[in-house]
Tab-separated table of N, CA, C and O in Angstrom:
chain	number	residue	atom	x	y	z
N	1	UNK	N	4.310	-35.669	9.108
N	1	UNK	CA	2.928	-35.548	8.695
N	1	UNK	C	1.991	-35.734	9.888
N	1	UNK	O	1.062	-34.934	10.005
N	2	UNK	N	2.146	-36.720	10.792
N	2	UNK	CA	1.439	-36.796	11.668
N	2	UNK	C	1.631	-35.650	12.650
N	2	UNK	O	0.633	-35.269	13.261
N	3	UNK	N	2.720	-35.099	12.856
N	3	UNK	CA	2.756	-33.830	13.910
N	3	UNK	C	2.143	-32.754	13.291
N	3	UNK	O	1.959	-31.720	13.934
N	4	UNK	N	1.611	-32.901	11.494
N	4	UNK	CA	1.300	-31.616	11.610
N	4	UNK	C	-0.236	-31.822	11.745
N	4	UNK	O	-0.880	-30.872	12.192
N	5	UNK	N	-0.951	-33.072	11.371
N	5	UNK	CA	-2.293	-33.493	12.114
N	5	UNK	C	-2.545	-33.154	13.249
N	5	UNK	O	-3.557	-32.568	13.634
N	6	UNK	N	-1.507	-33.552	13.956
N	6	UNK	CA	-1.707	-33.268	15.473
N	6	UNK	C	-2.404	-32.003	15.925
N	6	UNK	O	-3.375	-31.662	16.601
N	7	UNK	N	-1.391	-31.462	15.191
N	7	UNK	CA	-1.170	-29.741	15.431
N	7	UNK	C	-2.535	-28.995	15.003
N	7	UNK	O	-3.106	-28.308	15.850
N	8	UNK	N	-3.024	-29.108	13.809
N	8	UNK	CA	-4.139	-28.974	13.206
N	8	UNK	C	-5.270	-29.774	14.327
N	8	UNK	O	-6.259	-29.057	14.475
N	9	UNK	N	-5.309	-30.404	14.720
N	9	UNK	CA	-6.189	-30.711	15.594
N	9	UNK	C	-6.328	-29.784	16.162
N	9	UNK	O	-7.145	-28.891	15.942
N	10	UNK	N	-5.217	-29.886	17.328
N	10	UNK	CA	-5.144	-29.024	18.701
N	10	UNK	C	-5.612	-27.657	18.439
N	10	UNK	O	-6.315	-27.039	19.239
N	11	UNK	N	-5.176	-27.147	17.199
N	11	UNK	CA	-5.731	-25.645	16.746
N	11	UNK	C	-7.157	-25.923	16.513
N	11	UNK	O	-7.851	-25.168	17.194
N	12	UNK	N	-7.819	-26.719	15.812
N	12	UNK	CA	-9.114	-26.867	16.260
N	12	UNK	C	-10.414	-26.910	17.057
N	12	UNK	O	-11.537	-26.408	17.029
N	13	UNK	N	-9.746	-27.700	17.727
N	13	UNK	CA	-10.173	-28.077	19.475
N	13	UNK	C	-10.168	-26.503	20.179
N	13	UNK	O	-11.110	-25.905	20.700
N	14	UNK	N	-8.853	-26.102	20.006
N	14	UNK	CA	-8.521	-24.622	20.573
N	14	UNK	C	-9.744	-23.707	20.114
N	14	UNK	O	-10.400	-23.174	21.009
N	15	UNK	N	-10.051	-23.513	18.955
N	15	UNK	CA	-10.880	-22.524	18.218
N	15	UNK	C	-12.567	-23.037	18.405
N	15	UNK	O	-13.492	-22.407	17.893
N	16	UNK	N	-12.721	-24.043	19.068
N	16	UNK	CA	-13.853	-24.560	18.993
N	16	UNK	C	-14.636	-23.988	20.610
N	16	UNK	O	-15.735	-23.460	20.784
N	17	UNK	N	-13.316	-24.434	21.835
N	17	UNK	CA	-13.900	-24.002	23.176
N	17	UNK	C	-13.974	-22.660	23.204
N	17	UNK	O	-14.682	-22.088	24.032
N	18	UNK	N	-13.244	-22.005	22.292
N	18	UNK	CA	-13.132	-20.429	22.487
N	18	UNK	C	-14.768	-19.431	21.891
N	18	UNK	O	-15.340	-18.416	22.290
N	19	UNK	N	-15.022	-20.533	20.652
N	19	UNK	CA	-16.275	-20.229	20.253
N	19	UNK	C	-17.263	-20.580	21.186
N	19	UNK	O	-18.177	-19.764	21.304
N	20	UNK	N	-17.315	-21.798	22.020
N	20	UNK	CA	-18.093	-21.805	23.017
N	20	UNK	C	-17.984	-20.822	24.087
N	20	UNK	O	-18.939	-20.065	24.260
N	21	UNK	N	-16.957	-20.728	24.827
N	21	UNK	CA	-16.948	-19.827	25.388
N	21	UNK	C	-17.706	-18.602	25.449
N	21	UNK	O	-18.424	-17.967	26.222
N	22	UNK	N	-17.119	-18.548	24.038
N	22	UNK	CA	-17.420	-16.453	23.723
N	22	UNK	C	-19.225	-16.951	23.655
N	22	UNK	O	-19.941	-16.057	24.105
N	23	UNK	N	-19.991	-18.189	23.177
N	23	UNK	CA	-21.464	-17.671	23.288
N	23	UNK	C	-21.919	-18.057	24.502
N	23	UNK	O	-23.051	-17.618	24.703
N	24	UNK	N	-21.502	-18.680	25.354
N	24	UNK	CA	-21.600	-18.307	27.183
N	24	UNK	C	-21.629	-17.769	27.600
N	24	UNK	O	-22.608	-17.461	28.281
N	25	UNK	N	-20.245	-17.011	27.535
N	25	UNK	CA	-19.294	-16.211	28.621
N	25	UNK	C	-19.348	-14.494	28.544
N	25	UNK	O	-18.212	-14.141	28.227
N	26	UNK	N	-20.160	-13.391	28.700
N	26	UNK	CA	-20.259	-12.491	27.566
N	26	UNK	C	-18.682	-11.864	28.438
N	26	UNK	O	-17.842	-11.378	27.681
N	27	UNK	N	-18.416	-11.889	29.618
N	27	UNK	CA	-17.220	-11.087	30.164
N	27	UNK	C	-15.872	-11.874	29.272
N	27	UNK	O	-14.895	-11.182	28.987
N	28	UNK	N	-15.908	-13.120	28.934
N	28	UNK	CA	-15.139	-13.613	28.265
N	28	UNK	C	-15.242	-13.502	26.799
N	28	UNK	O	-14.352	-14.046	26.146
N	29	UNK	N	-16.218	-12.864	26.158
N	29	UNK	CA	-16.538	-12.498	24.596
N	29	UNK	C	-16.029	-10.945	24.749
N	29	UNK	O	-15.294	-10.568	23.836
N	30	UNK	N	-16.232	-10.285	25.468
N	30	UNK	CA	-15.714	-8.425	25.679
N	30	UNK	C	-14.214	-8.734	25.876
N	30	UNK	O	-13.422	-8.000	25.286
N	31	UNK	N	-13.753	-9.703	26.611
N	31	UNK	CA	-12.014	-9.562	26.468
N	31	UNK	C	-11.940	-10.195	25.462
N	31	UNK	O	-10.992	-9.841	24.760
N	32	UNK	N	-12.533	-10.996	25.067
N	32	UNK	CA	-11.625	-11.555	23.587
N	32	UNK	C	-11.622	-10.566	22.347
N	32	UNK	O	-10.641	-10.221	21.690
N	33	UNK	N	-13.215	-10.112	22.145
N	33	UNK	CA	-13.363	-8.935	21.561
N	33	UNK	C	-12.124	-7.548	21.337
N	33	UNK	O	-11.828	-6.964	20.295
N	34	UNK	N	-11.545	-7.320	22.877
N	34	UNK	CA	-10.548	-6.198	23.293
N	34	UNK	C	-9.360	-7.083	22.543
N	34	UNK	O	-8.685	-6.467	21.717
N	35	UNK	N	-9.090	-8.324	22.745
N	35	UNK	CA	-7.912	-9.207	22.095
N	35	UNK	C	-7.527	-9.052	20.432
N	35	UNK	O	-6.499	-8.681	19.865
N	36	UNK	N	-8.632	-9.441	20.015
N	36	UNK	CA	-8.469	-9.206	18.543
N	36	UNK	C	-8.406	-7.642	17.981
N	36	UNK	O	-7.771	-7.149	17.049
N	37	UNK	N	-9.345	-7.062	18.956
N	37	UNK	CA	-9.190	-5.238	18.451
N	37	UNK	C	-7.165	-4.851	18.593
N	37	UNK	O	-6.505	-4.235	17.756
N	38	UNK	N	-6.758	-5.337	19.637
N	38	UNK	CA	-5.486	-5.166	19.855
N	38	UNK	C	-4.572	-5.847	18.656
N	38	UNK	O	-3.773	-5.285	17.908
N	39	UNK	N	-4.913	-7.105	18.712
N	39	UNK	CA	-3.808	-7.964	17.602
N	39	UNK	C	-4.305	-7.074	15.806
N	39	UNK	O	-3.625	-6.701	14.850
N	40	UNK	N	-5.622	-7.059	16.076
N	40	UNK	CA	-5.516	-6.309	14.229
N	40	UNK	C	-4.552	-4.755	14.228
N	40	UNK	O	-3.761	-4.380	13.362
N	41	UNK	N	-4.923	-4.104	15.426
N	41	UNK	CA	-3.795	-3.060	14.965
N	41	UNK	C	-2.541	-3.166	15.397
N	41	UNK	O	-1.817	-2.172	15.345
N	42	UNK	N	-2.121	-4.228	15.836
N	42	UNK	CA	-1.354	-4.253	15.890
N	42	UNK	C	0.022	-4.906	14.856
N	42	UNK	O	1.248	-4.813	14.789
N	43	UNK	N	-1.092	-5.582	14.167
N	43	UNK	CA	-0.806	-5.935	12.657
N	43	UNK	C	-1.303	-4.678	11.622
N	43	UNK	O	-1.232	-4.819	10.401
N	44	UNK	N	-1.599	-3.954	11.988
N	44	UNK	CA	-1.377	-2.321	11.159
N	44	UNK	C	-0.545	-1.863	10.558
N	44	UNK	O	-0.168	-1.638	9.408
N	45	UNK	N	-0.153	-1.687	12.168
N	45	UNK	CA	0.824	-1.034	12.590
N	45	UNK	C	2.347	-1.487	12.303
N	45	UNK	O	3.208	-0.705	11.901
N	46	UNK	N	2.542	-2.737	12.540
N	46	UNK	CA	3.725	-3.527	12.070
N	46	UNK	C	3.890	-3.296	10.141
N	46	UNK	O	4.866	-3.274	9.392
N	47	UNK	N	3.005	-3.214	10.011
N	47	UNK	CA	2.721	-3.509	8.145
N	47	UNK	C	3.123	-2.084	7.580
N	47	UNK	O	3.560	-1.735	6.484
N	48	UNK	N	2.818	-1.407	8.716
N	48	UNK	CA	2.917	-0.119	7.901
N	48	UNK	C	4.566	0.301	8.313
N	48	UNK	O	5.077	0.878	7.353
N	49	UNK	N	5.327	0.190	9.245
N	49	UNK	CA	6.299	-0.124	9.481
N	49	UNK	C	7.404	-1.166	8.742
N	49	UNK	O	8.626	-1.015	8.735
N	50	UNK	N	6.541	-2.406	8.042
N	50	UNK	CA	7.474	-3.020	7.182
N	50	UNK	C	7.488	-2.184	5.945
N	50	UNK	O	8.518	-2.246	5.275
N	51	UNK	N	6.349	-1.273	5.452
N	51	UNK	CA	5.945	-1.015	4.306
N	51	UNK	C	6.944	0.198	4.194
N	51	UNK	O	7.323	0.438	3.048
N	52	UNK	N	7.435	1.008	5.210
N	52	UNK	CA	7.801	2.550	5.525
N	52	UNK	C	9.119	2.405	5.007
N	52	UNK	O	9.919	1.618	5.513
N	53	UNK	N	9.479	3.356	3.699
N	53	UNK	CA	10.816	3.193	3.235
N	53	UNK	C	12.174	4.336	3.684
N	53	UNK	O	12.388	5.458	3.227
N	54	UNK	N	12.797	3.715	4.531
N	54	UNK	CA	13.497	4.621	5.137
N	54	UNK	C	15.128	4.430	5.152
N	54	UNK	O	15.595	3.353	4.781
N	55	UNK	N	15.907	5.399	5.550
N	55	UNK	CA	17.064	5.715	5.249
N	55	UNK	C	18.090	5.092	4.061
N	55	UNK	O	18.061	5.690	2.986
N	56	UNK	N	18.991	3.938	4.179
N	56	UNK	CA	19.646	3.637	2.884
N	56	UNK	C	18.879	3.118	2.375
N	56	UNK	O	18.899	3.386	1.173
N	57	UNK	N	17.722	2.085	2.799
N	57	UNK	CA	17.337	1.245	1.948
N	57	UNK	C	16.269	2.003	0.783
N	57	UNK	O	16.006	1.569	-0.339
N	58	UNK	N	15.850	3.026	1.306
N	58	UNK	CA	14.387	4.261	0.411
N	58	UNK	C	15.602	5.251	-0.349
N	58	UNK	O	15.129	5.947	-1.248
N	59	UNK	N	17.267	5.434	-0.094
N	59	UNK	CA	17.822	5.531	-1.110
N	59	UNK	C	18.472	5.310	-2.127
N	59	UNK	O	18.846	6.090	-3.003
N	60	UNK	N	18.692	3.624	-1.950
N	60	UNK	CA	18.909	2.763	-3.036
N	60	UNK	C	17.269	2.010	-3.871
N	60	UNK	O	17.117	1.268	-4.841
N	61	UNK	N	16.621	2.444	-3.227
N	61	UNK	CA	15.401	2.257	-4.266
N	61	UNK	C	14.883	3.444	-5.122
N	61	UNK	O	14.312	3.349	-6.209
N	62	UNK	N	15.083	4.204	-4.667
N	62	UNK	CA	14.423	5.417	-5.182
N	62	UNK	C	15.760	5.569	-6.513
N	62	UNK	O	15.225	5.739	-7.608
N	63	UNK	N	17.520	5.534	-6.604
N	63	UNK	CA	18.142	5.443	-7.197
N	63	UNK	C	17.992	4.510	-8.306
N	63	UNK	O	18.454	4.635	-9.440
N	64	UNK	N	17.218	3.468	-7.791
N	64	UNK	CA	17.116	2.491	-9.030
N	64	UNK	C	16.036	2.264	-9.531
N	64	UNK	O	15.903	1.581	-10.546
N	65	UNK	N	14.644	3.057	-8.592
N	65	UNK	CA	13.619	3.903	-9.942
N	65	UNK	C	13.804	4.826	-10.535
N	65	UNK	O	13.144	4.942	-11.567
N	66	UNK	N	14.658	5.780	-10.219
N	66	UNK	CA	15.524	6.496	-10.883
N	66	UNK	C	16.167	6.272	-12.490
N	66	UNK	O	15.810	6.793	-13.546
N	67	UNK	N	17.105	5.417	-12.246
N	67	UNK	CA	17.667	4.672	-13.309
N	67	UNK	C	16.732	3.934	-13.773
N	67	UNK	O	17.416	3.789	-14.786
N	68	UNK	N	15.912	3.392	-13.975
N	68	UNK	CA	14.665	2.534	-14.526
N	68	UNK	C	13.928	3.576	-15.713
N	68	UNK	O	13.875	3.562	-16.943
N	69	UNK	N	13.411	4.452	-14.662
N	69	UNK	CA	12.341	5.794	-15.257
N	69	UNK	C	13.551	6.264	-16.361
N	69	UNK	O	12.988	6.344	-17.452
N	70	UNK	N	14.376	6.460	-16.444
N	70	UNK	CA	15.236	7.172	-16.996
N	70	UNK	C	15.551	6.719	-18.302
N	70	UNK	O	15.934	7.462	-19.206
N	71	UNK	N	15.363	5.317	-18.410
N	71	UNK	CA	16.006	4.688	-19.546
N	71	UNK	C	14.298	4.282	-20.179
N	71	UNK	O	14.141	4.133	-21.391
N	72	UNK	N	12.998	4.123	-19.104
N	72	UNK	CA	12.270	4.271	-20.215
N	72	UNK	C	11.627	5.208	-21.058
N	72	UNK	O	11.034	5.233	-22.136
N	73	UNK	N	12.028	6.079	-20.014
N	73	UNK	CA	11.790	7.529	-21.117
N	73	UNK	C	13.173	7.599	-22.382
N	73	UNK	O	13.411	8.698	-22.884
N	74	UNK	N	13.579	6.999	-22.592
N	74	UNK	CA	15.030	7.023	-23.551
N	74	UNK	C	14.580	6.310	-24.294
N	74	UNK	O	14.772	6.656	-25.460
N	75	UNK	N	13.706	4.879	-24.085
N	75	UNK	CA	13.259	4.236	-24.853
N	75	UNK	C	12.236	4.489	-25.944
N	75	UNK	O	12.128	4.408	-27.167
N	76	UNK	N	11.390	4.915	-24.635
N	76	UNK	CA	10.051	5.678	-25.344
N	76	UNK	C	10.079	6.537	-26.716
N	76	UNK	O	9.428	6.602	-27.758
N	77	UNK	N	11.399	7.265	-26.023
N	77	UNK	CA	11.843	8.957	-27.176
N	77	UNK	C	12.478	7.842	-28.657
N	77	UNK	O	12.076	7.777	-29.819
N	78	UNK	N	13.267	7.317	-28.149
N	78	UNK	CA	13.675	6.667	-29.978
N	78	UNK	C	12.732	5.659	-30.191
N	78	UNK	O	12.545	5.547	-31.402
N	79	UNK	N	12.197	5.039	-29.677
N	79	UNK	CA	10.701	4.436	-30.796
N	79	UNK	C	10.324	5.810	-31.203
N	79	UNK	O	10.864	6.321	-32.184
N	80	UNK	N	9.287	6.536	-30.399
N	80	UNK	CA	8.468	7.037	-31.265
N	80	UNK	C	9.459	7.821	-32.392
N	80	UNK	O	8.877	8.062	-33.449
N	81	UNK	N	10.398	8.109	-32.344
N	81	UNK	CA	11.233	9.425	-33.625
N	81	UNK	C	11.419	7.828	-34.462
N	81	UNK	O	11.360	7.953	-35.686
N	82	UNK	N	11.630	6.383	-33.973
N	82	UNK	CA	11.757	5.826	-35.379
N	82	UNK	C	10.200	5.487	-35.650
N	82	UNK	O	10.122	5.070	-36.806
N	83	UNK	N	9.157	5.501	-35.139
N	83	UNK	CA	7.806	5.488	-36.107
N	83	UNK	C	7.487	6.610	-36.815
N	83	UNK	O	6.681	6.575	-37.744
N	84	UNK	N	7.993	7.507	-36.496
N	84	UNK	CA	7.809	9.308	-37.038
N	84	UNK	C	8.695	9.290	-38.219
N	84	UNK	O	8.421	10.067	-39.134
N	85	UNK	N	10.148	8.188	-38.372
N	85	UNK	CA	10.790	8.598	-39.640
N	85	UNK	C	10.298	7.342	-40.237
N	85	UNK	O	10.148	7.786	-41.375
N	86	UNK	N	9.952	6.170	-40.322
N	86	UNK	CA	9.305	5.284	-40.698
N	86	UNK	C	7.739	5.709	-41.492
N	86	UNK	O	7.440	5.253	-42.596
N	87	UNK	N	6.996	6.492	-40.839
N	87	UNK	CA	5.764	7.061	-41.547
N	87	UNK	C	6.592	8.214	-42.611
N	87	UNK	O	6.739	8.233	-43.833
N	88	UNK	N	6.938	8.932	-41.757
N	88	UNK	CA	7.837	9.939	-43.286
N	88	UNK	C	8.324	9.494	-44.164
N	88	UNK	O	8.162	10.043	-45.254
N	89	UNK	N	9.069	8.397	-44.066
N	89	UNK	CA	9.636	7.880	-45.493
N	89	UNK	C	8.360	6.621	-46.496
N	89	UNK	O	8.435	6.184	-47.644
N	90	UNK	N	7.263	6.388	-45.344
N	90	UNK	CA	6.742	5.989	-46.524
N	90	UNK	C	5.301	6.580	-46.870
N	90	UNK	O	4.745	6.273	-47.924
């Protein structure tokens, strides 16, 4: 518990000179600026890469929406024919 105080500090402290900085420093606010433009796409880019469904793994999923879709359309079809003979018979 205390190391993670610690830690939480130090990230504090960290985020605090950097804010000073950046309203000082404007050559040091334009690279930090370039810093974060880099790290967000670069978290894009990674995301869209975790997100990208490819070779076995996009064909064992797609097989087992496959089989999913398949059985609820099976489902679907005998409810409604038993509400259709259910209203007919009464």
């Amino acid at each position: 518990m205390i190391k993670l105080m610690t830690a939480f500090k130090q990230k504090f402290a960290e985020r605090k000179t950097i804010r000073q900085r950046r309203k000082t420093d404007p050559d040091f606010r334009s690279s930090d600026d370039q810093r974060l433009a880099a790290e967000k796409a670069y978290q894009k880019r990674t995301l869209k890469e975790k997100l990208a469904l490819t070779g076995a793994y996009a064909e064992e999923k797609s097989y087992t929406l496959k089989w999913r879709l398949n059985w609820a359309i099976l489902i679907i079809g005998f409810l409604t024919a038993f509400v259709y003979a259910i209203l007919f018979f009464v």
